[in-house]
Short mmCIF file of C-alpha atoms and ligand atoms in Angstrom, two decimals:
data_model
loop_
_atom_site.label_atom_id
_atom_site.label_comp_id
_atom_site.label_asym_id
_atom_site.label_seq_id
_atom_site.Cartn_x
_atom_site.Cartn_y
_atom_site.Cartn_z
CA MET A 69 -2.26 10.75 28.59
CA LYS A 70 -3.52 11.84 25.17
CA PHE A 71 -3.34 9.16 22.48
CA ALA A 72 -4.22 9.27 18.79
CA VAL A 73 -4.84 6.09 16.84
CA MET A 74 -4.02 6.57 13.18
CA GLY A 75 -5.91 3.84 11.33
CA ALA A 76 -8.90 2.76 13.37
CA GLY A 77 -9.31 -0.77 12.06
CA ALA A 78 -9.58 -3.81 14.30
CA VAL A 79 -6.11 -3.45 15.86
CA GLY A 80 -6.36 0.34 16.32
CA CYS A 81 -9.85 0.15 17.82
CA TYR A 82 -8.85 -2.58 20.25
CA TYR A 83 -5.85 -0.70 21.65
CA GLY A 84 -7.60 2.69 21.50
CA GLY A 85 -10.61 1.19 23.28
CA MET A 86 -8.49 -0.42 26.02
CA LEU A 87 -6.66 2.87 26.68
CA ALA A 88 -9.85 4.97 26.69
CA ARG A 89 -11.50 2.45 29.01
CA ALA A 90 -8.59 3.00 31.44
CA GLY A 91 -9.29 6.75 31.45
CA HIS A 92 -6.88 8.05 28.81
CA GLU A 93 -7.95 10.60 26.22
CA VAL A 94 -8.08 8.83 22.85
CA VAL A 95 -8.97 9.96 19.36
CA LEU A 96 -9.48 7.37 16.60
CA VAL A 97 -8.73 8.42 13.01
CA GLY A 98 -10.63 6.17 10.62
CA ARG A 99 -13.18 5.67 7.87
CA PRO A 100 -16.42 7.72 7.79
CA ALA A 101 -18.94 4.94 8.66
CA HIS A 102 -16.87 3.92 11.60
CA VAL A 103 -16.28 7.46 12.84
CA GLN A 104 -20.00 8.21 12.61
CA ALA A 105 -20.88 5.12 14.66
CA VAL A 106 -18.26 5.86 17.34
CA ARG A 107 -19.41 9.47 17.60
CA ALA A 108 -23.05 8.42 17.91
CA GLN A 109 -22.81 5.46 20.31
CA GLY A 110 -19.19 5.12 21.40
CA LEU A 111 -17.01 2.13 20.53
CA LEU A 112 -18.48 -1.27 21.34
CA LEU A 113 -15.61 -3.33 22.77
CA ASP A 114 -16.59 -6.97 22.62
CA THR A 115 -14.31 -9.27 24.61
CA ARG A 116 -14.62 -12.72 26.20
CA GLN A 117 -15.37 -10.88 29.45
CA GLY A 118 -18.43 -9.20 27.91
CA GLN A 119 -19.43 -6.10 25.96
CA GLU A 120 -18.60 -2.57 26.96
CA ARG A 121 -19.32 0.78 25.33
CA VAL A 122 -16.29 3.04 25.47
CA HIS A 123 -16.59 6.73 24.79
CA LEU A 124 -13.76 8.32 22.87
CA GLN A 125 -13.28 10.83 20.07
CA ALA A 126 -13.24 9.88 16.40
CA ASP A 127 -12.35 11.74 13.24
CA THR A 128 -11.81 11.06 9.55
CA ASP A 129 -9.11 13.70 9.26
CA ALA A 130 -5.45 13.07 10.07
CA SER A 131 -5.24 16.54 11.67
CA ALA A 132 -6.98 14.95 14.70
CA VAL A 133 -3.55 13.63 15.81
CA ARG A 134 -2.75 17.22 16.84
CA GLY A 135 -1.88 17.48 20.54
CA ALA A 136 -1.44 13.72 21.02
CA GLN A 137 1.50 12.73 23.24
CA CYS A 138 1.55 9.27 21.71
CA VAL A 139 0.38 8.12 18.28
CA LEU A 140 -0.43 4.46 17.68
CA PHE A 141 0.09 4.05 13.94
CA CYS A 142 -2.14 1.13 12.95
CA VAL A 143 -2.78 1.53 9.21
CA LYS A 144 -2.20 -1.36 6.79
CA SER A 145 1.37 -1.77 5.52
CA THR A 146 0.10 -0.73 2.07
CA ASP A 147 -0.85 2.73 3.44
CA THR A 148 2.18 3.57 5.58
CA GLU A 149 3.60 6.34 3.38
CA SER A 150 0.29 8.03 2.50
CA ALA A 151 -1.03 7.98 6.09
CA GLY A 152 2.36 9.16 7.38
CA ARG A 153 2.34 12.11 4.97
CA ALA A 154 -1.22 13.00 5.98
CA MET A 155 -0.44 13.18 9.71
CA ALA A 156 3.10 14.62 9.48
CA PRO A 157 2.16 18.34 9.56
CA HIS A 158 -0.03 17.84 12.63
CA LEU A 159 2.29 15.84 14.88
CA ALA A 160 3.48 17.48 18.10
CA ASP A 161 7.28 17.80 18.22
CA ASP A 162 7.56 15.59 21.28
CA ALA A 163 4.91 13.01 20.30
CA VAL A 164 6.02 9.39 20.59
CA VAL A 165 5.08 7.47 17.44
CA LEU A 166 4.62 3.68 17.66
CA SER A 167 4.11 1.50 14.60
CA LEU A 168 1.64 -1.30 15.47
CA GLN A 169 1.72 -2.99 12.10
CA ASN A 170 2.43 -6.34 10.47
CA GLY A 171 5.64 -6.70 8.47
CA VAL A 172 9.20 -5.88 9.48
CA ASP A 173 9.96 -2.56 7.77
CA ASN A 174 7.01 -0.25 8.53
CA ALA A 175 8.69 1.74 11.31
CA GLU A 176 11.64 2.39 9.00
CA ARG A 177 9.36 3.43 6.13
CA LEU A 178 7.32 5.72 8.38
CA GLN A 179 10.48 7.17 9.89
CA ALA A 180 11.66 8.08 6.37
CA VAL A 181 8.39 9.95 5.71
CA LEU A 182 8.25 11.72 9.08
CA GLY A 183 11.97 12.42 9.49
CA ARG A 184 11.76 11.41 13.16
CA THR A 185 12.12 8.32 15.32
CA VAL A 186 9.34 5.75 15.07
CA LEU A 187 9.30 2.85 17.57
CA PRO A 188 8.39 -0.51 16.02
CA ALA A 189 5.94 -2.46 18.20
CA VAL A 190 5.33 -6.16 17.70
CA VAL A 191 1.61 -6.82 18.05
CA TYR A 192 0.04 -10.09 19.14
CA VAL A 193 -3.70 -9.61 19.08
CA ALA A 194 -6.65 -11.38 17.48
CA THR A 195 -9.36 -8.87 16.63
CA SER A 196 -11.91 -8.16 13.94
CA MET A 197 -14.47 -5.47 13.16
CA ALA A 198 -17.97 -6.89 13.61
CA GLY A 199 -19.48 -3.70 12.12
CA PRO A 200 -19.02 0.08 12.26
CA GLY A 201 -17.97 1.07 15.77
CA HIS A 202 -17.91 -2.56 16.95
CA VAL A 203 -14.59 -4.32 17.60
CA ARG A 204 -14.41 -7.96 18.62
CA HIS A 205 -11.48 -9.39 20.56
CA HIS A 206 -10.62 -13.08 20.01
CA GLY A 207 -7.44 -13.42 22.07
CA ARG A 208 -4.15 -12.03 23.38
CA GLY A 209 -3.31 -8.31 23.07
CA ASP A 210 0.34 -8.16 24.11
CA LEU A 211 3.00 -5.89 22.62
CA VAL A 212 6.79 -5.97 22.36
CA LEU A 213 8.58 -2.58 22.34
CA PRO A 214 12.24 -1.67 21.85
CA PRO A 215 14.10 0.05 24.69
CA SER A 216 13.74 3.86 24.39
CA PRO A 217 13.32 6.81 26.77
CA ALA A 218 9.53 6.46 26.34
CA SER A 219 9.24 2.68 26.47
CA SER A 220 9.19 1.88 30.18
CA GLY A 221 6.69 4.68 30.98
CA LEU A 222 4.43 3.47 28.18
CA ALA A 223 4.81 -0.15 29.27
CA HIS A 224 3.61 0.70 32.80
CA LEU A 225 0.73 2.81 31.59
CA MET A 226 -0.34 0.14 29.10
CA ALA A 227 -0.04 -2.68 31.62
CA ALA A 228 -2.36 -0.72 33.92
CA ALA A 229 -4.81 -0.54 30.99
CA GLY A 230 -4.74 -4.34 30.51
CA ILE A 231 -2.15 -4.34 27.70
CA PRO A 232 0.87 -6.50 28.60
CA VAL A 233 4.10 -5.03 27.20
CA GLN A 234 7.51 -6.65 27.00
CA ILE A 235 10.59 -4.55 26.27
CA SER A 236 13.09 -6.38 24.09
CA ASP A 237 16.53 -5.36 22.89
CA ASN A 238 16.00 -7.60 19.85
CA VAL A 239 12.84 -6.04 18.49
CA ALA A 240 14.04 -6.65 14.91
CA GLY A 241 14.18 -10.38 15.67
CA ALA A 242 10.80 -10.16 17.41
CA LEU A 243 9.29 -8.53 14.30
CA TRP A 244 10.62 -11.42 12.21
CA ALA A 245 9.20 -13.92 14.72
CA LYS A 246 5.81 -12.28 14.18
CA LEU A 247 6.41 -12.36 10.42
CA LEU A 248 6.78 -16.17 10.67
CA LEU A 249 3.27 -16.34 12.16
CA ASN A 250 1.86 -14.00 9.53
CA CYS A 251 3.47 -15.95 6.67
CA VAL A 252 1.83 -19.12 7.97
CA TYR A 253 -1.60 -18.09 9.25
CA ASN A 254 -2.49 -15.11 7.07
CA PRO A 255 -2.49 -16.86 3.67
CA LEU A 256 -3.78 -20.21 4.98
CA SER A 257 -6.75 -18.58 6.68
CA ALA A 258 -7.34 -16.30 3.66
CA LEU A 259 -7.25 -19.13 1.11
CA THR A 260 -9.37 -21.57 3.12
CA GLY A 261 -11.65 -19.08 4.89
CA LEU A 262 -10.97 -21.02 8.10
CA PRO A 263 -10.10 -19.86 11.63
CA TYR A 264 -6.76 -20.94 13.07
CA GLY A 265 -8.15 -23.66 15.35
CA ALA A 266 -9.79 -25.46 12.42
CA ILE A 267 -6.65 -25.18 10.26
CA VAL A 268 -4.41 -26.78 12.86
CA ASP A 269 -6.94 -29.33 14.05
CA SER A 270 -7.43 -31.14 10.73
CA PRO A 271 -7.40 -34.91 11.30
CA GLY A 272 -5.69 -36.89 8.54
CA LEU A 273 -3.80 -33.87 7.16
CA ASP A 274 -0.22 -33.06 7.96
CA VAL A 275 -0.83 -29.34 8.43
CA PRO A 276 2.09 -28.92 10.91
CA ARG A 277 4.48 -30.18 8.22
CA MET A 278 3.13 -27.73 5.65
CA MET A 279 3.47 -24.94 8.21
CA ASP A 280 7.04 -26.01 8.86
CA ASP A 281 7.83 -25.81 5.12
CA ILE A 282 6.73 -22.14 5.19
CA VAL A 283 8.67 -21.46 8.39
CA GLN A 284 11.91 -23.07 7.17
CA GLU A 285 11.95 -20.83 4.09
CA CYS A 286 11.37 -17.75 6.25
CA LEU A 287 14.18 -18.79 8.61
CA ALA A 288 16.58 -19.28 5.70
CA VAL A 289 15.73 -15.79 4.40
CA ALA A 290 16.08 -14.28 7.91
CA GLN A 291 19.51 -15.86 8.21
CA ALA A 292 20.54 -14.53 4.80
CA CYS A 293 19.36 -11.07 5.94
CA GLY A 294 21.54 -11.35 9.08
CA VAL A 295 18.57 -11.39 11.48
CA THR A 296 18.69 -13.41 14.69
CA LEU A 297 15.26 -14.58 15.75
CA PRO A 298 14.46 -14.98 19.44
CA GLU A 299 14.87 -18.52 20.79
CA GLY A 300 11.77 -20.65 20.21
CA ALA A 301 10.31 -18.47 17.41
CA ALA A 302 9.73 -21.43 15.08
CA GLN A 303 8.31 -23.60 17.88
CA ALA A 304 5.80 -20.83 18.73
CA VAL A 305 4.07 -21.04 15.34
CA LEU A 306 1.84 -24.08 15.83
CA PRO A 307 0.69 -23.17 19.39
CA LEU A 308 -0.53 -19.72 18.24
CA ALA A 309 -3.72 -21.38 16.99
CA ALA A 310 -4.60 -22.52 20.52
CA SER A 311 -4.29 -18.94 21.83
CA MET A 312 -6.70 -17.55 19.20
CA PRO A 313 -8.65 -20.54 17.75
CA THR A 314 -11.61 -18.50 16.43
CA GLN A 315 -9.47 -15.88 14.68
CA ILE A 316 -9.63 -15.37 10.92
CA SER A 317 -6.46 -13.67 9.65
CA SER A 318 -6.44 -9.98 8.78
CA THR A 319 -5.72 -11.09 5.18
CA ALA A 320 -8.92 -13.19 5.17
CA GLN A 321 -10.82 -10.20 6.62
CA ASP A 322 -9.42 -7.89 3.92
CA LEU A 323 -10.33 -10.31 1.12
CA ALA A 324 -13.86 -10.66 2.48
CA ARG A 325 -14.26 -6.86 2.36
CA GLY A 326 -12.74 -6.55 -1.11
CA ARG A 327 -9.82 -4.52 0.28
CA PRO A 328 -6.16 -4.79 -0.67
CA THR A 329 -4.31 -7.22 1.59
CA GLU A 330 -0.87 -6.92 3.19
CA ILE A 331 0.36 -10.11 1.50
CA ASP A 332 3.09 -8.24 -0.46
CA HIS A 333 4.55 -7.27 2.93
CA LEU A 334 4.28 -10.80 4.37
CA ASN A 335 4.94 -13.81 2.08
CA GLY A 336 5.70 -11.38 -0.77
CA PHE A 337 8.43 -9.78 1.34
CA ILE A 338 10.01 -13.20 1.99
CA VAL A 339 9.93 -13.99 -1.73
CA ARG A 340 11.58 -10.67 -2.67
CA GLN A 341 14.25 -10.91 0.02
CA GLY A 342 14.91 -14.56 -0.89
CA GLN A 343 15.24 -13.67 -4.55
CA ALA A 344 17.71 -10.89 -3.79
CA ARG A 345 19.86 -13.26 -1.68
CA GLY A 346 19.62 -16.46 -3.70
CA VAL A 347 17.38 -18.27 -1.19
CA PRO A 348 14.62 -20.36 -2.82
CA THR A 349 11.12 -19.73 -1.45
CA PRO A 350 8.72 -21.84 -3.56
CA VAL A 351 6.10 -22.38 -0.85
CA ASN A 352 5.91 -18.70 0.09
CA ARG A 353 5.84 -17.79 -3.60
CA MET A 354 2.85 -20.04 -4.19
CA LEU A 355 0.93 -18.69 -1.18
CA HIS A 356 1.70 -15.09 -2.16
CA THR A 357 0.57 -15.69 -5.74
CA LEU A 358 -2.63 -17.49 -4.71
CA VAL A 359 -3.65 -14.68 -2.35
CA ARG A 360 -2.86 -12.10 -5.05
CA LEU A 361 -5.08 -14.03 -7.47
CA ARG A 362 -7.97 -13.97 -4.96
CA GLU A 363 -7.32 -10.28 -4.35
CA GLN A 364 -7.43 -9.41 -8.03
CA TYR A 365 -10.67 -11.20 -8.64
CA ARG A 366 -13.71 -8.95 -8.45
CA SER A 367 -17.17 -9.89 -9.65
CA ALA A 368 -18.96 -7.58 -12.10
CA ASP A 369 -20.49 -5.55 -9.26
CA GLY A 370 -17.09 -5.07 -7.65
CA ALA A 371 -17.79 -7.49 -4.81
CA ALA A 372 -15.07 -9.77 -3.48
CA PRO A 373 -15.44 -13.52 -3.99
CA THR A 374 -17.22 -15.34 -1.20
O1 KPL B 645 -1.32 -10.44 12.90
C1 KPL B 645 -2.17 -11.25 12.68
C2 KPL B 645 -3.02 -11.01 11.47
O2 KPL B 645 -4.06 -11.63 11.29
O3 KPL B 645 -2.63 -10.15 10.67
C3 KPL B 645 -2.27 -12.46 13.56
C4 KPL B 645 -1.36 -12.35 14.79
C5 KPL B 645 -1.85 -13.66 12.76
C6 KPL B 645 -3.61 -12.63 14.20
O4 KPL B 645 -4.61 -12.87 13.32
#
């Protein structure tokens, strides 16, 4: 099958690499340094099982999505509209578009730009870019998809490529369950610079209680929004750290690179929704504001704080 990955960051490279490794035709659309490295040496896929060089196509131009039967849309939530507009004229009429993004409203926002169905995928993967053309996998890699005519075929094909896929008829709830994790781990890892294992395993500190304060606010907002989370969503927050102990959140990775973070779409989203519905969210508000402060700080040479 021919896949295009729009937004070849850590998540896009991981899934693109896994599919190419299984024999599918894959083109990555990403930044110039990265594209150059992938064209020259292939993508270095670094997993716990070892390192592998995967050969696939790479391009900086969104027109490279042309001819793809399935597009994995992996750009940051801040870039959904602009990246959607860039690829829209090149999409095949029958291409299946999946949004593999954090946040709960990206598929809807992309759908509005493209004027066609976009399937929201819930992504559970710990990855980072170790350098241009080099993606590191720290744990998991499973997806949740909504039922659709394309979903079961894709789920089989992905499972054969080492990507476990669950099909859920409550994908909206599943996106919110993922949002709980993001609202907890993304700012805490970004503000402390710590991986998840070290955050949770902090003797003498009641980190689980602080995490629960964040979660309870998110649950109150979800309820006010009329969303039903899957059973056990809140209980799944603490154990995530054990499944990816060495992972630094994507927000921490963005801050370290001096890039805009997705925090407005994570804790910031909870704060806005809470405000609109009269639900207080003081803990999420503080985390959102602290990350925004870190994001806004740039030293004289433009570098991000260390
Ligand atoms: O989605 C993530 C992120 O960092 O943005 C998690 C699942 C928390 C993994 O790091």
